[in-house]
C-alpha positions as a LaTeX table, in Angstrom:
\begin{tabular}{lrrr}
\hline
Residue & $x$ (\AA) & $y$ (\AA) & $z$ (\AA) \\
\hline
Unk1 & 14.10 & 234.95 & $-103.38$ \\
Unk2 & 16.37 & 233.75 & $-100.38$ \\
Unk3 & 16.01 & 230.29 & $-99.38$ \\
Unk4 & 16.59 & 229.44 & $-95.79$ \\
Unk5 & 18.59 & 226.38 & $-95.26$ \\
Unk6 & 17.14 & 223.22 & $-93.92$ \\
Unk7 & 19.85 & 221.99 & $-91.47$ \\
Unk8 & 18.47 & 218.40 & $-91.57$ \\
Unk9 & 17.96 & 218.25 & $-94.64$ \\
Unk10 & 21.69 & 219.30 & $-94.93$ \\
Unk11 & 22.65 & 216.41 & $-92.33$ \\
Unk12 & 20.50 & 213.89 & $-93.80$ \\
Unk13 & 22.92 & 214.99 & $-96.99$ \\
Unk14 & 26.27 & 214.45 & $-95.03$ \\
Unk15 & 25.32 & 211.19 & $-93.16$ \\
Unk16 & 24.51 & 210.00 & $-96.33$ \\
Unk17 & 27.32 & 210.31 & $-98.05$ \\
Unk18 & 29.69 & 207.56 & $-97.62$ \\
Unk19 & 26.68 & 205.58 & $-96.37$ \\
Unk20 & 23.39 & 203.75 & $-97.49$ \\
Unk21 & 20.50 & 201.26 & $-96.23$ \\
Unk22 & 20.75 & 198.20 & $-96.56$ \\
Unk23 & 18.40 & 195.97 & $-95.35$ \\
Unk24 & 16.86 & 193.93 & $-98.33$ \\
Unk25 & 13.03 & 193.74 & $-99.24$ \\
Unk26 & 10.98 & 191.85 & $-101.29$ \\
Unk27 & 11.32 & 192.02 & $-105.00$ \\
Unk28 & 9.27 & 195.10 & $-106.43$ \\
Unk29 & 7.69 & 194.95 & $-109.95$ \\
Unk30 & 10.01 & 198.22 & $-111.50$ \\
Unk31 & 13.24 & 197.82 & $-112.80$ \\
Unk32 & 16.10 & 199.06 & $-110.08$ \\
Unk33 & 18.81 & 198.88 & $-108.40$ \\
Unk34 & 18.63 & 195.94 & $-106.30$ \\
Unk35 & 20.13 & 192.38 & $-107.24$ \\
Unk36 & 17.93 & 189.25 & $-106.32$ \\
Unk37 & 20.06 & 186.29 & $-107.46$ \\
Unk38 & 18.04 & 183.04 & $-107.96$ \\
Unk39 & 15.31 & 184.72 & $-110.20$ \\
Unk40 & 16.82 & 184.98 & $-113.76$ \\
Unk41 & 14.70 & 187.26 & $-116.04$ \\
Unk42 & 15.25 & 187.58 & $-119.70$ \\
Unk43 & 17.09 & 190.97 & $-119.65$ \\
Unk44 & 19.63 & 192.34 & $-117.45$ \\
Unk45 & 23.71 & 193.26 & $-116.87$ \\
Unk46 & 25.25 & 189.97 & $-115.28$ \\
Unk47 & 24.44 & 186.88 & $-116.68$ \\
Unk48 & 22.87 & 184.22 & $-114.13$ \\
Unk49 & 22.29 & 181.33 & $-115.94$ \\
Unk50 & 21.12 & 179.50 & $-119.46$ \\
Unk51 & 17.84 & 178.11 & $-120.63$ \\
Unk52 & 16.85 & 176.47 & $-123.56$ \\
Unk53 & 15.96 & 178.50 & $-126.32$ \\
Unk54 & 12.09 & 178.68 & $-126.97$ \\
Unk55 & 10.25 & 180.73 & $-130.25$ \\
Unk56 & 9.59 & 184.23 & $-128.94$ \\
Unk57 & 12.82 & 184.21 & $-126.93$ \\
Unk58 & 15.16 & 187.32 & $-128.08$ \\
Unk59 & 18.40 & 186.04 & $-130.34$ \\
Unk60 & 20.70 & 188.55 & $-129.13$ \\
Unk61 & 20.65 & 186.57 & $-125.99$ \\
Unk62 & 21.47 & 183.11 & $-127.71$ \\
Unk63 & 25.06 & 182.46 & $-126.27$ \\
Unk64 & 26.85 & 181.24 & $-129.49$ \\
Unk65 & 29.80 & 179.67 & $-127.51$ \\
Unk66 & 27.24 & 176.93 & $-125.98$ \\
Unk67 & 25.73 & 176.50 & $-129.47$ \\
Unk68 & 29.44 & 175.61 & $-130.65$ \\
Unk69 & 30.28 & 173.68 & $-127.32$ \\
Unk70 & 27.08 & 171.95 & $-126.90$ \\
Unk71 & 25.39 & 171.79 & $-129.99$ \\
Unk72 & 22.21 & 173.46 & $-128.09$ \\
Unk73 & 20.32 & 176.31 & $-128.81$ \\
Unk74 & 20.75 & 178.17 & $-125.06$ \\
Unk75 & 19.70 & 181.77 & $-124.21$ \\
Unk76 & 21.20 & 183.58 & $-121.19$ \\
Unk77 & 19.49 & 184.88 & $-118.43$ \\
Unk78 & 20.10 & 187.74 & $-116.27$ \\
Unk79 & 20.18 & 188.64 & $-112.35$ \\
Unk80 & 16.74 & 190.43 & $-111.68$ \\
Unk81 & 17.65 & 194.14 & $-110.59$ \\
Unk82 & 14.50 & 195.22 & $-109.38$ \\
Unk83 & 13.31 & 198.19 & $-107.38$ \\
Unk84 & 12.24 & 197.91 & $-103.23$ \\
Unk85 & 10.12 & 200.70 & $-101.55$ \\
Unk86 & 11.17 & 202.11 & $-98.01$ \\
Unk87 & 8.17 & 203.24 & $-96.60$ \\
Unk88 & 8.78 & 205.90 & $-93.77$ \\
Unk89 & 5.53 & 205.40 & $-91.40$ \\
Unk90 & 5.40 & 208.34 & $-88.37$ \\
Unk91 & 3.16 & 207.95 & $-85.78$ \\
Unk92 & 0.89 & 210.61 & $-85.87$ \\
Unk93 & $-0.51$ & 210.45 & $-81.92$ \\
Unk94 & $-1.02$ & 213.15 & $-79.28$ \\
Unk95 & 2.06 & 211.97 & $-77.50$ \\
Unk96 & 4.68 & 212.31 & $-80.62$ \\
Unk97 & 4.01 & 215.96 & $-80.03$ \\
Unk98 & 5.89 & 216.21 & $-76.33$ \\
Unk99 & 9.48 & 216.80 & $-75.49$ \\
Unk100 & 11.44 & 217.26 & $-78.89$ \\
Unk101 & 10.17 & 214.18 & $-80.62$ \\
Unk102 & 8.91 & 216.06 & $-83.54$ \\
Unk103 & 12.11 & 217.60 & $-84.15$ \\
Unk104 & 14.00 & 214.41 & $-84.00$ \\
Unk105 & 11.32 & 212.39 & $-86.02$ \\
Unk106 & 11.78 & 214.90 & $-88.89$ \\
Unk107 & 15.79 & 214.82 & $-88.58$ \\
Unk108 & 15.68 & 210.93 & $-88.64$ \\
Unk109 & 12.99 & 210.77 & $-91.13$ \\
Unk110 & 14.89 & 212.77 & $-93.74$ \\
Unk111 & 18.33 & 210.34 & $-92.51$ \\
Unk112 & 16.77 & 207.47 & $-93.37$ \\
Unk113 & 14.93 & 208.77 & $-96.72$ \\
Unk114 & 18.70 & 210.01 & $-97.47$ \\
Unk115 & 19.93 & 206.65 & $-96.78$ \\
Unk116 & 17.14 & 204.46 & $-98.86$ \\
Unk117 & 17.75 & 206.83 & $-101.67$ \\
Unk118 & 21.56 & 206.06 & $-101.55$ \\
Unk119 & 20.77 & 202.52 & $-100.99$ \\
Unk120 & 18.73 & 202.04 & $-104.31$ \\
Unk121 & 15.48 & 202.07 & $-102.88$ \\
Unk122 & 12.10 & 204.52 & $-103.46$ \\
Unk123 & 10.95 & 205.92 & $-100.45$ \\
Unk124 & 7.43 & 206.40 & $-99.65$ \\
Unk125 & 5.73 & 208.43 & $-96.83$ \\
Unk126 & 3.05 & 207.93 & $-94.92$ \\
Unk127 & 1.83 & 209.86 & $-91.64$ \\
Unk128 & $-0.32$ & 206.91 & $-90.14$ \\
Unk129 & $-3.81$ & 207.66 & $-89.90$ \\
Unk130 & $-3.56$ & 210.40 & $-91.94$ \\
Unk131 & $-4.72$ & 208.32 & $-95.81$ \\
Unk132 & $-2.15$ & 207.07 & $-98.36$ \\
Unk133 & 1.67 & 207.00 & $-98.99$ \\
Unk134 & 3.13 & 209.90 & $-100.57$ \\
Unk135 & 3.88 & 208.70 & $-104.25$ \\
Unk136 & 7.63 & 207.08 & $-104.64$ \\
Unk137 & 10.67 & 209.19 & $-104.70$ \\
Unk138 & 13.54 & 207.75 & $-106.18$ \\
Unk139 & 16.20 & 210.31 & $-106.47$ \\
Unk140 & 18.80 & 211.71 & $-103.96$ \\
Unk141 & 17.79 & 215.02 & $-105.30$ \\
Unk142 & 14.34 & 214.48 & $-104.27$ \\
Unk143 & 15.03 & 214.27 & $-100.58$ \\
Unk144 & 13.37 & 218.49 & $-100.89$ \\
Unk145 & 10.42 & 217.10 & $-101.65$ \\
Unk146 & 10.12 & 214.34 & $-98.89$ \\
Unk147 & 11.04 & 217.10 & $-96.39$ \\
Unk148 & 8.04 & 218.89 & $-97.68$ \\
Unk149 & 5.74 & 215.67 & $-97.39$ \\
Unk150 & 6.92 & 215.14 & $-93.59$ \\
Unk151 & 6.27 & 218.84 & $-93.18$ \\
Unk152 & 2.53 & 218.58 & $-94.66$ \\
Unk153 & 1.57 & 214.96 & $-93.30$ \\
Unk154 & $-1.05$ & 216.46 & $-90.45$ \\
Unk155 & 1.56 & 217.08 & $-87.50$ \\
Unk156 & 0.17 & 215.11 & $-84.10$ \\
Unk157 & $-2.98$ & 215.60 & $-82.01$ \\
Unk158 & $-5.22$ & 212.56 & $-82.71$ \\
Unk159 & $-4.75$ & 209.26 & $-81.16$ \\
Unk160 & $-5.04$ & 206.33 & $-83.77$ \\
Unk161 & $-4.31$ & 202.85 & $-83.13$ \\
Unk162 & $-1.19$ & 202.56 & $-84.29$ \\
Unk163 & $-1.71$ & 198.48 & $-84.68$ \\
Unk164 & $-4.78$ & 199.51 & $-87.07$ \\
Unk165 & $-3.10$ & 201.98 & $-88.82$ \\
Unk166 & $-0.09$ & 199.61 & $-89.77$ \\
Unk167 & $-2.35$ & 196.69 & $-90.60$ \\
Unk168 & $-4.53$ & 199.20 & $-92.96$ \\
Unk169 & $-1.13$ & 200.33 & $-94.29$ \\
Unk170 & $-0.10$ & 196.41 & $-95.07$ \\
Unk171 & $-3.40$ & 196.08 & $-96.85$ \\
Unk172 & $-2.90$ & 199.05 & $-99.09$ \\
Unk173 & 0.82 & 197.69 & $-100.10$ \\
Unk174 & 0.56 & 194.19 & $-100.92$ \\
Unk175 & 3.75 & 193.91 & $-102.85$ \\
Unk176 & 5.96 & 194.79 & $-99.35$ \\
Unk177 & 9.07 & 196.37 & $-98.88$ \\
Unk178 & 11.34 & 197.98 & $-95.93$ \\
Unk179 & 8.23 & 199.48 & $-93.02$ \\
Unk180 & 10.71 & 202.03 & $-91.31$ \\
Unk181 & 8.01 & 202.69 & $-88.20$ \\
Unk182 & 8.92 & 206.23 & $-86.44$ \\
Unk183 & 7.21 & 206.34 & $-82.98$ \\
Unk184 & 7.33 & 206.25 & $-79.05$ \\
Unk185 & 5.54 & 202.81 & $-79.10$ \\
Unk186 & 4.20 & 204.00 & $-75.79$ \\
Unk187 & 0.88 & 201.61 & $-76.84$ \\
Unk188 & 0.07 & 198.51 & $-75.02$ \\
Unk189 & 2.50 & 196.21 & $-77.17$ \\
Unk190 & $-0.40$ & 193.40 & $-77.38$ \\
Unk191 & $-2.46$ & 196.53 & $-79.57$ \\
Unk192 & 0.76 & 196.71 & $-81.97$ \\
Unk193 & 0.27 & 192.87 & $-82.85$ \\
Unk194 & $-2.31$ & 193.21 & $-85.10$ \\
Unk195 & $-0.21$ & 195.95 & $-87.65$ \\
Unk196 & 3.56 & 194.09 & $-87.15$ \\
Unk197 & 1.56 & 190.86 & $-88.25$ \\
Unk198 & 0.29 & 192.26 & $-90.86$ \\
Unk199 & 3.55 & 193.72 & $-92.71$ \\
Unk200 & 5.30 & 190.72 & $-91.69$ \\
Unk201 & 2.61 & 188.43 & $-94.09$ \\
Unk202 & 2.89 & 190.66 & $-97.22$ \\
Unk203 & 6.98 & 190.39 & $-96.89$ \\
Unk204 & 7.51 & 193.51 & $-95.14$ \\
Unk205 & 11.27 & 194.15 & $-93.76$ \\
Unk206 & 10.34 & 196.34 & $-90.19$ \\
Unk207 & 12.57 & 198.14 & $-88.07$ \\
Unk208 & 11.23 & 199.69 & $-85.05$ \\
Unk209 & 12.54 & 203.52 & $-84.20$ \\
Unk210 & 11.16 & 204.17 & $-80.79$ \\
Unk211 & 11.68 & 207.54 & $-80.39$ \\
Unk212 & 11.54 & 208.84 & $-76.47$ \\
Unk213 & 12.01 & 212.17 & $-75.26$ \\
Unk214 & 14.47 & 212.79 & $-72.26$ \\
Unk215 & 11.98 & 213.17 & $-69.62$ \\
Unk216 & 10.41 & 209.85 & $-71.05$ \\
Unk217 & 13.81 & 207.83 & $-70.70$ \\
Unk218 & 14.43 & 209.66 & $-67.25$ \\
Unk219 & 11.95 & 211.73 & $-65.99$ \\
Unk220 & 14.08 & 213.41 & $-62.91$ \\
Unk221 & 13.40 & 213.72 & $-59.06$ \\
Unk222 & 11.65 & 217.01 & $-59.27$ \\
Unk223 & 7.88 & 216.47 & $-59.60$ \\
Unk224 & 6.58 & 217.50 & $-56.34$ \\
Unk225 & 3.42 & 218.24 & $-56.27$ \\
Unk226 & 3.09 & 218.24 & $-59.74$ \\
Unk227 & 0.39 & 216.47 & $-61.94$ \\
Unk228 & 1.20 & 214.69 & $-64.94$ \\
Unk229 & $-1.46$ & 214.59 & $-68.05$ \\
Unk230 & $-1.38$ & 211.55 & $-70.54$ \\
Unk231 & $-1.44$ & 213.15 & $-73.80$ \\
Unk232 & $-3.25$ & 210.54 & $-75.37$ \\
Unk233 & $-6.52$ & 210.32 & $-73.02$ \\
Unk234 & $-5.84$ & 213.39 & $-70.79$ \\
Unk235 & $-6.71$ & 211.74 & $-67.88$ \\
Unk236 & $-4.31$ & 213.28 & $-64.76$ \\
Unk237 & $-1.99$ & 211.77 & $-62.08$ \\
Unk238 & $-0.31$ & 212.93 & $-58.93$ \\
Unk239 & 3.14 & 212.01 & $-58.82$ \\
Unk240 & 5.19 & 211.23 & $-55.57$ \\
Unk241 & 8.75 & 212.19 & $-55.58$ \\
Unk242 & 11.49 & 209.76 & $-54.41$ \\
Unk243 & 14.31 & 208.13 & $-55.62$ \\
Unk244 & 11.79 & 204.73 & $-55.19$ \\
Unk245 & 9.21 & 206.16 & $-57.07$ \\
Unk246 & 11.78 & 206.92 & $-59.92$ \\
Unk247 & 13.33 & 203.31 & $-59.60$ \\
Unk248 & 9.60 & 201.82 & $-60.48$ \\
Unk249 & 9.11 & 204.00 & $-63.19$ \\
Unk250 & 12.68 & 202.59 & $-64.88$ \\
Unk251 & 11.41 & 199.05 & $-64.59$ \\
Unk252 & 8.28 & 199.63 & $-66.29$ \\
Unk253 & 10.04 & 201.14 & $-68.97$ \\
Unk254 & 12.43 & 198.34 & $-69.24$ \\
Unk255 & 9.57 & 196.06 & $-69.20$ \\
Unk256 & 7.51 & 197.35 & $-71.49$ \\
Unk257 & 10.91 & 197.47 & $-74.21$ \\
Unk258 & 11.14 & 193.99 & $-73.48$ \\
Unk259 & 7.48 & 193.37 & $-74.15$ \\
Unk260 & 7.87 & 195.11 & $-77.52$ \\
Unk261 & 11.03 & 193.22 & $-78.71$ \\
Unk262 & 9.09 & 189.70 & $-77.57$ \\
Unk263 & 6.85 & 190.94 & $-80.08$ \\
Unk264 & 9.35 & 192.30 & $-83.01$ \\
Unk265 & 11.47 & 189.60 & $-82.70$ \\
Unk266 & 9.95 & 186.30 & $-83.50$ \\
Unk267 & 8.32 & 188.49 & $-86.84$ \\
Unk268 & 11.41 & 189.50 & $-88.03$ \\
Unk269 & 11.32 & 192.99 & $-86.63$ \\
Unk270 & 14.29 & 194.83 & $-84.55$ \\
Unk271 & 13.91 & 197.90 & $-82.68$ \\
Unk272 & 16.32 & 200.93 & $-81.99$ \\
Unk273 & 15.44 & 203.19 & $-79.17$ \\
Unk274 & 15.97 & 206.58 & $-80.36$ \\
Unk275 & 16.70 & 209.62 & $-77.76$ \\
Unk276 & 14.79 & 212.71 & $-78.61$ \\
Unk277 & 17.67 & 214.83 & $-77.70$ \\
Unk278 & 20.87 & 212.70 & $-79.22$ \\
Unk279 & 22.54 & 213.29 & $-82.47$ \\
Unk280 & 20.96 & 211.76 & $-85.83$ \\
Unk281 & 24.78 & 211.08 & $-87.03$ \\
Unk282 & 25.51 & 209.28 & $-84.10$ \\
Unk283 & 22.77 & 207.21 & $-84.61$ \\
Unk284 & 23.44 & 206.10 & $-88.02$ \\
Unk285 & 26.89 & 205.47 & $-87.64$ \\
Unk286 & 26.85 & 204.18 & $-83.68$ \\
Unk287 & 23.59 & 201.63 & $-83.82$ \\
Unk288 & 22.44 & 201.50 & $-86.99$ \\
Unk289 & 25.84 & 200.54 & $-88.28$ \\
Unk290 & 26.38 & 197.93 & $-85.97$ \\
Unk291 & 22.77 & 196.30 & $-86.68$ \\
Unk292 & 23.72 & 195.77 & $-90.25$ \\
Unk293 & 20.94 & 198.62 & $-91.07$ \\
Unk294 & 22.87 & 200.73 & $-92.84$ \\
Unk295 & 27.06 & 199.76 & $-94.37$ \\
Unk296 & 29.60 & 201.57 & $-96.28$ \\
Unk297 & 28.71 & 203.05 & $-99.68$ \\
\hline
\end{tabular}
């Protein structure tokens, strides 16, 4: 059987290649590939630091020179390498369905699951309001099967609170990680609070991709006569045409980004405005790079 190929999973592939995420995380239970100096654990490759030997501790950790030094019975301890989860949350309302953002969610979504993977972490997936995370994948080879989870995680139509949704996901996940939130963030910003609050307390790292379609960032002069129909409550507007009508519409856009990063910022959060319509490699190696989110591999 003849396989088509998945172009993004083929860029995700290439824009991963001489690059990886890097943005931290709290320390996961699993051993991996992350260092967290300042924690010594018993077992490990670089040696942090010394304690003194106690009954149950394992000899082939007694350091011998410190015994012949000191005259002290001292067992090294070791960096913790632990494992962090990237969870990839996409917004599953009515309006991620309009002008190319499910195309570019998937393309980013598979990026940044490339770039976790490359990075050390496990990535998890979870279409919000749709149940659980996926289950952790932890291999670059299984960036198939995280295509395959985006593809099956319920598509769009509904229109959850995607505060709720966020905070329910911070409740199932404790332990934290890296909350990579893909969504237009079109919501009033005070109904986000809740969910951004909520991963912040359990230790969650969260970047914000809003992801806007072209006629969202500029919606163009020609919508005479036309009537516009919110996706999310389907209630119907007239529009005017006019280069003032157009000039309004740019300040409350610009407005509401500022209300959302008055919100991410004091918790820790950054957001990246995505264009539907731009290139995922630019992205990564424009923005991202320059926020520190991703660095050379």
């Amino acid at each position: 059987m003849i396989v088509a190929a998945d172009p993004d999973l083929e860029r995700a592939a290439a824009v991963a290649r001489g690059l990886a995420l890097d943005l931290g995380g709290p320390m996961g239970l699993r051993p991996g590939e992350r260092r967290f100096p300042g924690r010594p654990q018993p077992l490990g490759l670089e040696i942090e630091s010394h304690a003194p030997y106690a009954p149950g501790d394992d000899l082939r950790h007694l350091d011998w020179s410190a015994l012949g030094r000191l005259d002290s019975l001292l067992v090294r301890r070791f960096t913790a390498e632990r494992e962090v989860d990237a969870h990839l949350l996409v917004d599953a309302s009515a309006s991620m369905a309009l002008d190319g953002k499910p195309a570019a969610v998937r393309a980013l979504a598979l990026a940044l699951a490339a770039l976790a993977l490359r990075g050390g972490y496990a990535v998890r997936v979870a279409t919000l309001g749709a149940g659980a995370a996926s289950a952790a994948y932890r291999r670059p080879s299984s960036l198939p099967r995280v295509a395959r989870r985006l593809d099956a995680g319920g598509g769009t139509g509904g229109a959850p609170d995607l505060g709720a949704a966020l905070d329910r996901h911070a409740q199932r996940h404790p332990a934290g990680g890296v909350a990579l939130v893909l969504s237009d963030l079109l919501a009033d910003p005070a109904t986000l609070a809740p969910g951004l609050r909520a991963l912040a307390a359990r230790g969650f790292v969260v970047v914000l991709f809003q992801v806007l379609g072209p006629h969202e960032i500029e919606p163009g002069a020609g919508l005479a006569g036309a009537r516009l129909r919110c996706a999310e409550t389907g209630d119907e507007y007239a529009t005017a045409p006019g280069d003032e009508t157009l000039a309004r519409y740019r300040a409350a856009l610009a407005a509401h980004e500022s209300a959302l990063d008055a919100l991410a910022t004091p918790l820790g959060a950054r957001r990246v405005r995505v264009p539907a319509d731009g290139a995922v490699e630019a992205l990564v190696t424009g923005p991202l790079r320059a926020l520190g989110i991703v660095r050379p591999r």
